[in-house]
PDB file of C-alpha atoms in Angstrom:
ATOM      1  CA  UNK A   1       0.000   0.000   0.000  1.00  0.00           C
ATOM      2  CA  UNK A   2       1.336   3.431  -0.952  1.00  0.00           C
ATOM      3  CA  UNK A   3       1.153   6.432   1.327  1.00  0.00           C
ATOM      4  CA  UNK A   4       2.338   9.973   0.609  1.00  0.00           C
ATOM      5  CA  UNK A   5       3.082  12.930   2.793  1.00  0.00           C
ATOM      6  CA  UNK A   6       3.988  16.506   1.845  1.00  0.00           C
ATOM      7  CA  UNK A   7       6.444  17.894   3.288  1.00  0.00           C
ATOM      8  CA  UNK A   8      48.784  17.324  -6.829  1.00  0.00           C
ATOM      9  CA  UNK A   9      45.678  19.029  -7.053  1.00  0.00           C
ATOM     10  CA  UNK A  10      45.067  22.693  -7.402  1.00  0.00           C
ATOM     11  CA  UNK A  11      44.007  24.034  -4.037  1.00  0.00           C
ATOM     12  CA  UNK A  12      40.840  26.079  -3.809  1.00  0.00           C
ATOM     13  CA  UNK A  13      40.064  28.870  -1.400  1.00  0.00           C
ATOM     14  CA  UNK A  14      37.341  27.407   0.819  1.00  0.00           C
ATOM     15  CA  UNK A  15      35.306  29.727   3.000  1.00  0.00           C
ATOM     16  CA  UNK A  16      32.647  28.062   5.147  1.00  0.00           C
ATOM     17  CA  UNK A  17      29.799  30.374   6.068  1.00  0.00           C
ATOM     18  CA  UNK A  18      28.438  28.332   8.948  1.00  0.00           C
ATOM     19  CA  UNK A  19      25.361  29.025  10.988  1.00  0.00           C
ATOM     20  CA  UNK A  20      26.082  29.803  14.659  1.00  0.00           C
ATOM     21  CA  UNK A  21      24.963  26.430  15.940  1.00  0.00           C
ATOM     22  CA  UNK A  22      26.470  23.736  18.145  1.00  0.00           C
ATOM     23  CA  UNK A  23      25.849  20.082  18.842  1.00  0.00           C
ATOM     24  CA  UNK A  24      26.233  18.201  22.104  1.00  0.00           C
ATOM     25  CA  UNK A  25      29.984  17.936  21.641  1.00  0.00           C
ATOM     26  CA  UNK A  26      30.540  21.671  21.137  1.00  0.00           C
ATOM     27  CA  UNK A  27      30.853  24.180  18.319  1.00  0.00           C
ATOM     28  CA  UNK A  28      30.742  23.284  14.653  1.00  0.00           C
ATOM     29  CA  UNK A  29      34.357  22.741  13.483  1.00  0.00           C
ATOM     30  CA  UNK A  30      35.699  25.505  11.267  1.00  0.00           C
ATOM     31  CA  UNK A  31      37.006  22.963   8.734  1.00  0.00           C
ATOM     32  CA  UNK A  32      33.825  20.888   8.552  1.00  0.00           C
ATOM     33  CA  UNK A  33      34.272  20.789   4.765  1.00  0.00           C
ATOM     34  CA  UNK A  34      37.405  21.403   2.735  1.00  0.00           C
ATOM     35  CA  UNK A  35      37.852  21.296  -1.009  1.00  0.00           C
ATOM     36  CA  UNK A  36      40.261  21.206  -3.882  1.00  0.00           C
ATOM     37  CA  UNK A  37      40.127  21.153  -7.656  1.00  0.00           C
ATOM     38  CA  UNK A  38      41.588  18.082  -9.364  1.00  0.00           C
ATOM     39  CA  UNK A  39      42.948  19.397 -12.650  1.00  0.00           C
ATOM     40  CA  UNK A  40      42.303  16.225 -14.676  1.00  0.00           C
ATOM     41  CA  UNK A  41      42.914  15.804 -18.394  1.00  0.00           C
ATOM     42  CA  UNK A  42      41.716  16.785 -21.860  1.00  0.00           C
ATOM     43  CA  UNK A  43      39.373  14.154 -23.294  1.00  0.00           C
ATOM     44  CA  UNK A  44      39.304  12.859 -26.859  1.00  0.00           C
ATOM     45  CA  UNK A  45      36.306  15.109 -27.565  1.00  0.00           C
ATOM     46  CA  UNK A  46      38.184  18.240 -26.439  1.00  0.00           C
ATOM     47  CA  UNK A  47      36.481  18.704 -23.072  1.00  0.00           C
ATOM     48  CA  UNK A  48      38.409  18.708 -19.797  1.00  0.00           C
ATOM     49  CA  UNK A  49      37.545  16.070 -17.223  1.00  0.00           C
ATOM     50  CA  UNK A  50      38.253  17.723 -13.887  1.00  0.00           C
ATOM     51  CA  UNK A  51      36.747  17.213 -10.434  1.00  0.00           C
ATOM     52  CA  UNK A  52      35.902  18.867  -7.154  1.00  0.00           C
ATOM     53  CA  UNK A  53      37.086  16.910  -4.117  1.00  0.00           C
ATOM     54  CA  UNK A  54      35.237  17.697  -0.883  1.00  0.00           C
ATOM     55  CA  UNK A  55      36.623  16.322   2.383  1.00  0.00           C
ATOM     56  CA  UNK A  56      34.243  16.297   5.342  1.00  0.00           C
ATOM     57  CA  UNK A  57      35.041  16.323   9.040  1.00  0.00           C
ATOM     58  CA  UNK A  58      34.503  12.950  10.788  1.00  0.00           C
ATOM     59  CA  UNK A  59      30.806  12.228  11.260  1.00  0.00           C
ATOM     60  CA  UNK A  60      29.627  14.863   8.775  1.00  0.00           C
ATOM     61  CA  UNK A  61      27.888  14.345   5.428  1.00  0.00           C
ATOM     62  CA  UNK A  62      26.767  16.425   2.478  1.00  0.00           C
ATOM     63  CA  UNK A  63      24.059  16.034  -0.129  1.00  0.00           C
ATOM     64  CA  UNK A  64      23.482  14.636  -3.612  1.00  0.00           C
ATOM     65  CA  UNK A  65      21.915  16.711  -6.403  1.00  0.00           C
ATOM     66  CA  UNK A  66      18.473  15.488  -5.214  1.00  0.00           C
ATOM     67  CA  UNK A  67      18.971  15.492  -1.437  1.00  0.00           C
ATOM     68  CA  UNK A  68      15.641  14.184  -0.192  1.00  0.00           C
ATOM     69  CA  UNK A  69      12.783  15.940   1.555  1.00  0.00           C
ATOM     70  CA  UNK A  70      14.849  17.582   4.284  1.00  0.00           C
ATOM     71  CA  UNK A  71      18.233  17.946   2.541  1.00  0.00           C
ATOM     72  CA  UNK A  72      19.866  21.051   1.127  1.00  0.00           C
ATOM     73  CA  UNK A  73      20.515  20.786  -2.630  1.00  0.00           C
ATOM     74  CA  UNK A  74      23.965  21.931  -3.802  1.00  0.00           C
ATOM     75  CA  UNK A  75      24.073  25.036  -5.961  1.00  0.00           C
ATOM     76  CA  UNK A  76      26.921  26.050  -8.284  1.00  0.00           C
ATOM     77  CA  UNK A  77      27.925  29.326  -9.893  1.00  0.00           C
ATOM     78  CA  UNK A  78      30.652  29.691 -12.530  1.00  0.00           C
ATOM     79  CA  UNK A  79      30.463  33.457 -12.871  1.00  0.00           C
ATOM     80  CA  UNK A  80      33.906  34.925 -13.520  1.00  0.00           C
ATOM     81  CA  UNK A  81      35.285  31.873 -15.354  1.00  0.00           C
ATOM     82  CA  UNK A  82      37.064  32.418 -18.666  1.00  0.00           C
ATOM     83  CA  UNK A  83      36.832  30.167 -21.709  1.00  0.00           C
ATOM     84  CA  UNK A  84      34.069  28.089 -20.130  1.00  0.00           C
ATOM     85  CA  UNK A  85      30.996  27.357 -22.242  1.00  0.00           C
ATOM     86  CA  UNK A  86      29.320  24.615 -20.201  1.00  0.00           C
ATOM     87  CA  UNK A  87      29.779  22.299 -17.212  1.00  0.00           C
ATOM     88  CA  UNK A  88      28.467  18.727 -16.984  1.00  0.00           C
ATOM     89  CA  UNK A  89      28.335  17.061 -13.561  1.00  0.00           C
ATOM     90  CA  UNK A  90      28.998  13.308 -13.262  1.00  0.00           C
ATOM     91  CA  UNK A  91      27.557  12.444  -9.836  1.00  0.00           C
ATOM     92  CA  UNK A  92      28.763   9.210  -8.198  1.00  0.00           C
ATOM     93  CA  UNK A  93      26.083   6.970  -6.729  1.00  0.00           C
ATOM     94  CA  UNK A  94      25.019   8.383  -3.350  1.00  0.00           C
ATOM     95  CA  UNK A  95      24.136   6.755  -0.041  1.00  0.00           C
ATOM     96  CA  UNK A  96      20.726   6.818   1.619  1.00  0.00           C
ATOM     97  CA  UNK A  97      20.623   8.044   5.222  1.00  0.00           C
ATOM     98  CA  UNK A  98      17.636   7.400   7.506  1.00  0.00           C
ATOM     99  CA  UNK A  99      17.588   9.158  10.866  1.00  0.00           C
ATOM    100  CA  UNK A 100      14.774  10.292  13.158  1.00  0.00           C
ATOM    101  CA  UNK A 101      12.273   9.085  10.582  1.00  0.00           C
ATOM    102  CA  UNK A 102      13.727  11.324   7.856  1.00  0.00           C
ATOM    103  CA  UNK A 103      15.477  10.223   4.685  1.00  0.00           C
ATOM    104  CA  UNK A 104      18.287  12.140   3.006  1.00  0.00           C
ATOM    105  CA  UNK A 105      20.616  11.228   0.169  1.00  0.00           C
ATOM    106  CA  UNK A 106      24.274  12.140  -0.082  1.00  0.00           C
ATOM    107  CA  UNK A 107      27.855  11.348   0.861  1.00  0.00           C
ATOM    108  CA  UNK A 108      29.973  10.980   3.990  1.00  0.00           C
ATOM    109  CA  UNK A 109      33.728  11.323   4.500  1.00  0.00           C
ATOM    110  CA  UNK A 110      34.526  12.485   0.954  1.00  0.00           C
ATOM    111  CA  UNK A 111      32.933  13.402  -2.346  1.00  0.00           C
ATOM    112  CA  UNK A 112      34.868  13.448  -5.594  1.00  0.00           C
ATOM    113  CA  UNK A 113      32.534  15.055  -8.117  1.00  0.00           C
ATOM    114  CA  UNK A 114      33.814  14.828 -11.699  1.00  0.00           C
ATOM    115  CA  UNK A 115      33.009  17.980 -13.667  1.00  0.00           C
ATOM    116  CA  UNK A 116      33.386  17.918 -17.437  1.00  0.00           C
ATOM    117  CA  UNK A 117      34.332  21.392 -18.629  1.00  0.00           C
ATOM    118  CA  UNK A 118      33.432  22.473 -22.165  1.00  0.00           C
ATOM    119  CA  UNK A 119      35.739  25.296 -23.318  1.00  0.00           C
ATOM    120  CA  UNK A 120      34.717  27.947 -25.815  1.00  0.00           C
ATOM    121  CA  UNK A 121      38.192  27.653 -27.364  1.00  0.00           C
ATOM    122  CA  UNK A 122      39.732  24.163 -26.976  1.00  0.00           C
ATOM    123  CA  UNK A 123      43.217  25.556 -27.721  1.00  0.00           C
ATOM    124  CA  UNK A 124      43.172  28.020 -24.786  1.00  0.00           C
ATOM    125  CA  UNK A 125      43.400  27.448 -21.008  1.00  0.00           C
ATOM    126  CA  UNK A 126      40.267  27.360 -18.865  1.00  0.00           C
ATOM    127  CA  UNK A 127      40.342  29.831 -15.993  1.00  0.00           C
ATOM    128  CA  UNK A 128      37.928  28.352 -13.499  1.00  0.00           C
ATOM    129  CA  UNK A 129      36.309  30.683 -10.992  1.00  0.00           C
ATOM    130  CA  UNK A 130      33.212  29.641  -9.165  1.00  0.00           C
ATOM    131  CA  UNK A 131      31.339  29.006  -5.970  1.00  0.00           C
ATOM    132  CA  UNK A 132      29.369  26.203  -4.388  1.00  0.00           C
ATOM    133  CA  UNK A 133      26.669  26.536  -1.758  1.00  0.00           C
ATOM    134  CA  UNK A 134      25.962  23.282   0.045  1.00  0.00           C
ATOM    135  CA  UNK A 135      24.592  21.826   3.217  1.00  0.00           C
ATOM    136  CA  UNK A 136      26.620  19.753   5.688  1.00  0.00           C
ATOM    137  CA  UNK A 137      25.105  17.715   8.493  1.00  0.00           C
ATOM    138  CA  UNK A 138      25.999  15.772  11.598  1.00  0.00           C
ATOM    139  CA  UNK A 139      23.387  15.952  14.380  1.00  0.00           C
ATOM    140  CA  UNK A 140      22.633  19.439  13.044  1.00  0.00           C
ATOM    141  CA  UNK A 141      22.708  20.848   9.529  1.00  0.00           C
ATOM    142  CA  UNK A 142      24.452  24.064   8.542  1.00  0.00           C
ATOM    143  CA  UNK A 143      25.039  25.862   5.238  1.00  0.00           C
ATOM    144  CA  UNK A 144      28.528  26.135   3.791  1.00  0.00           C
ATOM    145  CA  UNK A 145      30.016  28.187   0.962  1.00  0.00           C
ATOM    146  CA  UNK A 146      33.058  27.188  -1.078  1.00  0.00           C
ATOM    147  CA  UNK A 147      34.773  29.537  -3.510  1.00  0.00           C
ATOM    148  CA  UNK A 148      37.478  28.337  -5.861  1.00  0.00           C
ATOM    149  CA  UNK A 149      39.660  29.205  -8.810  1.00  0.00           C
ATOM    150  CA  UNK A 150      42.173  27.341 -10.928  1.00  0.00           C
ATOM    151  CA  UNK A 151      43.869  27.691 -14.294  1.00  0.00           C
ATOM    152  CA  UNK A 152      43.643  24.491 -16.297  1.00  0.00           C
ATOM    153  CA  UNK A 153      46.019  24.345 -19.231  1.00  0.00           C
ATOM    154  CA  UNK A 154      47.818  21.722 -21.282  1.00  0.00           C
ATOM    155  CA  UNK A 155      46.709  18.140 -21.787  1.00  0.00           C
ATOM    156  CA  UNK A 156      46.764  17.315 -18.083  1.00  0.00           C
ATOM    157  CA  UNK A 157      47.151  13.782 -16.794  1.00  0.00           C
ATOM    158  CA  UNK A 158      44.941  10.819 -16.046  1.00  0.00           C
ATOM    159  CA  UNK A 159      43.785  10.817 -12.410  1.00  0.00           C
ATOM    160  CA  UNK A 160      42.788   7.535 -10.768  1.00  0.00           C
ATOM    161  CA  UNK A 161      40.609   9.305  -8.188  1.00  0.00           C
ATOM    162  CA  UNK A 162      38.515  10.859 -10.976  1.00  0.00           C
ATOM    163  CA  UNK A 163      38.345   7.564 -12.871  1.00  0.00           C
ATOM    164  CA  UNK A 164      37.149   5.824  -9.698  1.00  0.00           C
ATOM    165  CA  UNK A 165      34.421   8.431  -9.167  1.00  0.00           C
ATOM    166  CA  UNK A 166      33.291   8.082 -12.788  1.00  0.00           C
ATOM    167  CA  UNK A 167      33.107   4.311 -12.337  1.00  0.00           C
ATOM    168  CA  UNK A 168      30.816   4.823  -9.322  1.00  0.00           C
ATOM    169  CA  UNK A 169      28.111   6.608 -11.309  1.00  0.00           C
ATOM    170  CA  UNK A 170      24.687   4.960 -11.516  1.00  0.00           C
ATOM    171  CA  UNK A 171      24.566   2.511 -14.410  1.00  0.00           C
ATOM    172  CA  UNK A 172      22.304   3.082 -17.394  1.00  0.00           C
ATOM    173  CA  UNK A 173      18.851   1.556 -17.632  1.00  0.00           C
ATOM    174  CA  UNK A 174      19.993  -0.673 -20.481  1.00  0.00           C
ATOM    175  CA  UNK A 175      22.979  -1.996 -18.552  1.00  0.00           C
ATOM    176  CA  UNK A 176      20.819  -2.659 -15.486  1.00  0.00           C
ATOM    177  CA  UNK A 177      18.324  -4.693 -17.492  1.00  0.00           C
ATOM    178  CA  UNK A 178      15.434  -2.220 -17.386  1.00  0.00           C
ATOM    179  CA  UNK A 179      12.993  -3.430 -20.032  1.00  0.00           C
ATOM    180  CA  UNK A 180      10.054  -1.060 -19.606  1.00  0.00           C
ATOM    181  CA  UNK A 181       9.115   2.165 -17.813  1.00  0.00           C
ATOM    182  CA  UNK A 182       5.566   3.426 -17.937  1.00  0.00           C
ATOM    183  CA  UNK A 183       3.752   5.976 -15.830  1.00  0.00           C
ATOM    184  CA  UNK A 184       0.328   7.355 -15.057  1.00  0.00           C
ATOM    185  CA  UNK A 185       0.153  11.070 -14.332  1.00  0.00           C
ATOM    186  CA  UNK A 186      -2.982  12.548 -12.790  1.00  0.00           C
ATOM    187  CA  UNK A 187      -3.854  16.017 -11.451  1.00  0.00           C
ATOM    188  CA  UNK A 188      -4.218  16.660  -7.724  1.00  0.00           C
ATOM    189  CA  UNK A 189      -5.346  19.835  -5.979  1.00  0.00           C
ATOM    190  CA  UNK A 190      -1.904  21.474  -5.956  1.00  0.00           C
ATOM    191  CA  UNK A 191      -0.027  19.699  -8.723  1.00  0.00           C
ATOM    192  CA  UNK A 192       0.349  16.195 -10.109  1.00  0.00           C
ATOM    193  CA  UNK A 193       0.549  12.617  -8.905  1.00  0.00           C
ATOM    194  CA  UNK A 194       2.814  10.197 -10.765  1.00  0.00           C
ATOM    195  CA  UNK A 195       2.730   6.429 -10.515  1.00  0.00           C
ATOM    196  CA  UNK A 196       5.494   4.727 -12.471  1.00  0.00           C
ATOM    197  CA  UNK A 197       6.133   1.039 -13.017  1.00  0.00           C
ATOM    198  CA  UNK A 198       9.762   0.146 -13.744  1.00  0.00           C
ATOM    199  CA  UNK A 199      10.422  -3.400 -14.951  1.00  0.00           C
ATOM    200  CA  UNK A 200      13.926  -4.257 -13.775  1.00  0.00           C
ATOM    201  CA  UNK A 201      15.849  -6.846 -11.749  1.00  0.00           C
ATOM    202  CA  UNK A 202      15.798  -6.275  -7.992  1.00  0.00           C
ATOM    203  CA  UNK A 203      18.806  -4.454  -6.524  1.00  0.00           C
ATOM    204  CA  UNK A 204      20.441  -5.966  -3.446  1.00  0.00           C
ATOM    205  CA  UNK A 205      20.014  -4.474  -0.007  1.00  0.00           C
ATOM    206  CA  UNK A 206      16.679  -2.745  -0.496  1.00  0.00           C
ATOM    207  CA  UNK A 207      15.642  -0.139  -3.029  1.00  0.00           C
ATOM    208  CA  UNK A 208      15.052   3.606  -2.735  1.00  0.00           C
ATOM    209  CA  UNK A 209      13.701   5.584  -5.681  1.00  0.00           C
ATOM    210  CA  UNK A 210      14.245   9.248  -6.519  1.00  0.00           C
ATOM    211  CA  UNK A 211      12.134  11.195  -9.009  1.00  0.00           C
ATOM    212  CA  UNK A 212      13.436  14.360 -10.702  1.00  0.00           C
ATOM    213  CA  UNK A 213      11.930  16.725 -13.257  1.00  0.00           C
ATOM    214  CA  UNK A 214      13.694  19.149 -15.597  1.00  0.00           C
ATOM    215  CA  UNK A 215      12.370  22.078 -13.538  1.00  0.00           C
ATOM    216  CA  UNK A 216      14.159  22.481 -10.161  1.00  0.00           C
ATOM    217  CA  UNK A 217      11.311  24.694  -8.917  1.00  0.00           C
ATOM    218  CA  UNK A 218       8.950  21.707  -8.805  1.00  0.00           C
ATOM    219  CA  UNK A 219       8.821  20.130  -5.353  1.00  0.00           C
ATOM    220  CA  UNK A 220       8.821  16.318  -5.419  1.00  0.00           C
ATOM    221  CA  UNK A 221       7.601  14.331  -2.438  1.00  0.00           C
ATOM    222  CA  UNK A 222       9.632  11.469  -1.034  1.00  0.00           C
ATOM    223  CA  UNK A 223       8.745   8.634  -3.428  1.00  0.00           C
ATOM    224  CA  UNK A 224       7.062   5.534  -2.073  1.00  0.00           C
ATOM    225  CA  UNK A 225       8.078   2.195  -3.609  1.00  0.00           C
ATOM    226  CA  UNK A 226       6.552  -1.251  -3.830  1.00  0.00           C
ATOM    227  CA  UNK A 227       8.196  -4.312  -5.382  1.00  0.00           C
ATOM    228  CA  UNK A 228       6.120  -7.019  -7.093  1.00  0.00           C
ATOM    229  CA  UNK A 229       8.370  -9.517  -8.866  1.00  0.00           C
ATOM    230  CA  UNK A 230      10.216  -7.735 -11.634  1.00  0.00           C
ATOM    231  CA  UNK A 231       8.047  -4.626 -11.301  1.00  0.00           C
ATOM    232  CA  UNK A 232       9.064  -1.717  -9.092  1.00  0.00           C
ATOM    233  CA  UNK A 233       6.186   0.718  -8.562  1.00  0.00           C
ATOM    234  CA  UNK A 234       7.083   4.290  -7.649  1.00  0.00           C
ATOM    235  CA  UNK A 235       4.566   6.887  -6.438  1.00  0.00           C
ATOM    236  CA  UNK A 236       5.288  10.579  -5.874  1.00  0.00           C
ATOM    237  CA  UNK A 237       3.567  13.957  -5.855  1.00  0.00           C
ATOM    238  CA  UNK A 238       4.888  16.925  -7.824  1.00  0.00           C
ATOM    239  CA  UNK A 239       3.958  20.425  -6.718  1.00  0.00           C
ATOM    240  CA  UNK A 240       4.968  23.373  -8.949  1.00  0.00           C
ATOM    241  CA  UNK A 241       5.370  26.928  -7.585  1.00  0.00           C
ATOM    242  CA  UNK A 242       1.912  27.829  -8.899  1.00  0.00           C
ATOM    243  CA  UNK A 243       0.305  25.117  -6.790  1.00  0.00           C
ATOM    244  CA  UNK A 244      -1.744  24.084  -9.821  1.00  0.00           C
ATOM    245  CA  UNK A 245      -1.621  21.094 -12.195  1.00  0.00           C
ATOM    246  CA  UNK A 246       0.827  21.647 -15.071  1.00  0.00           C
ATOM    247  CA  UNK A 247       1.775  19.892 -18.292  1.00  0.00           C
ATOM    248  CA  UNK A 248       4.620  17.452 -17.692  1.00  0.00           C
ATOM    249  CA  UNK A 249       6.978  16.069 -20.310  1.00  0.00           C
ATOM    250  CA  UNK A 250       7.298  12.349 -19.583  1.00  0.00           C
ATOM    251  CA  UNK A 251      10.557  12.140 -21.538  1.00  0.00           C
ATOM    252  CA  UNK A 252      12.149  14.693 -19.187  1.00  0.00           C
ATOM    253  CA  UNK A 253      11.434  12.693 -16.034  1.00  0.00           C
ATOM    254  CA  UNK A 254      14.410  11.043 -14.377  1.00  0.00           C
ATOM    255  CA  UNK A 255      14.247   8.083 -11.998  1.00  0.00           C
ATOM    256  CA  UNK A 256      17.183   6.891  -9.914  1.00  0.00           C
ATOM    257  CA  UNK A 257      16.863   3.571  -8.104  1.00  0.00           C
ATOM    258  CA  UNK A 258      19.436   3.192  -5.337  1.00  0.00           C
ATOM    259  CA  UNK A 259      20.400  -0.132  -3.766  1.00  0.00           C
ATOM    260  CA  UNK A 260      22.986  -1.021  -1.158  1.00  0.00           C
ATOM    261  CA  UNK A 261      25.799  -1.500  -3.668  1.00  0.00           C
ATOM    262  CA  UNK A 262      24.626   0.050  -6.935  1.00  0.00           C
ATOM    263  CA  UNK A 263      22.233   2.543  -8.508  1.00  0.00           C
ATOM    264  CA  UNK A 264      20.412   2.808 -11.823  1.00  0.00           C
ATOM    265  CA  UNK A 265      19.792   5.981 -13.864  1.00  0.00           C
ATOM    266  CA  UNK A 266      16.528   5.845 -15.837  1.00  0.00           C
ATOM    267  CA  UNK A 267      15.427   8.594 -18.235  1.00  0.00           C
ATOM    268  CA  UNK A 268      11.809   9.131 -19.219  1.00  0.00           C
ATOM    269  CA  UNK A 269       8.680   6.974 -19.192  1.00  0.00           C
ATOM    270  CA  UNK A 270       5.865   6.145 -21.555  1.00  0.00           C
ATOM    271  CA  UNK A 271       2.127   6.274 -21.026  1.00  0.00           C
ATOM    272  CA  UNK A 272       0.319   3.064 -20.221  1.00  0.00           C
TER     273      UNK A 272
END
């Protein structure tokens, strides 16, 4: 039964703007999160595969791109960068954290986030200047701000840490054996209700589903899941800023199914 509820790397200058809060052990450590840019290498297509490495204080965690109902989504700005046309993020598979009846999704200890940089001029260096706002949590959650800059020139060199992070990305639907994804979408008083059926082999260690749209302003409830043989049913509510039903592009929906040791990235669904 489904139920829903609303609710040598290049060093970077890291400035943590922490809320004035404390846990039972004392004040929040000043170095709760530290970062560096891994310079990476130029790919065969002319992009540069770099990475941001975030190191967290013991016991602290940070969030995935879709952090769960109570998490703080990371936000990036690349204003001030030179020769940078686009950035593609290659998120490693996250962990699921359940505490006090709340579920969040993210990383502990360390996050190496590969970032594929698309230069405007492939023959010129990329001068990377940017900022990242993120949330970090232990028994409390506080906001943090990282600012960074680096000049990336030359061909660079292969980096095993980046390769390892790329290998940890969720696998594609085809590789995971997903054979069918269909969904029913119906209006509710303040948005839409989606019920998707994903035909795929069961992941080990339990399964958690995440639903994302192509509009970050749309709030998505914590999805409820139900397994019946090869079918994984996923139910969620989507509430846009208007609080009214809206047209939704099924092909732009993104489902991530997370197990104990792997995750699957599924794009789009068809009508039943």
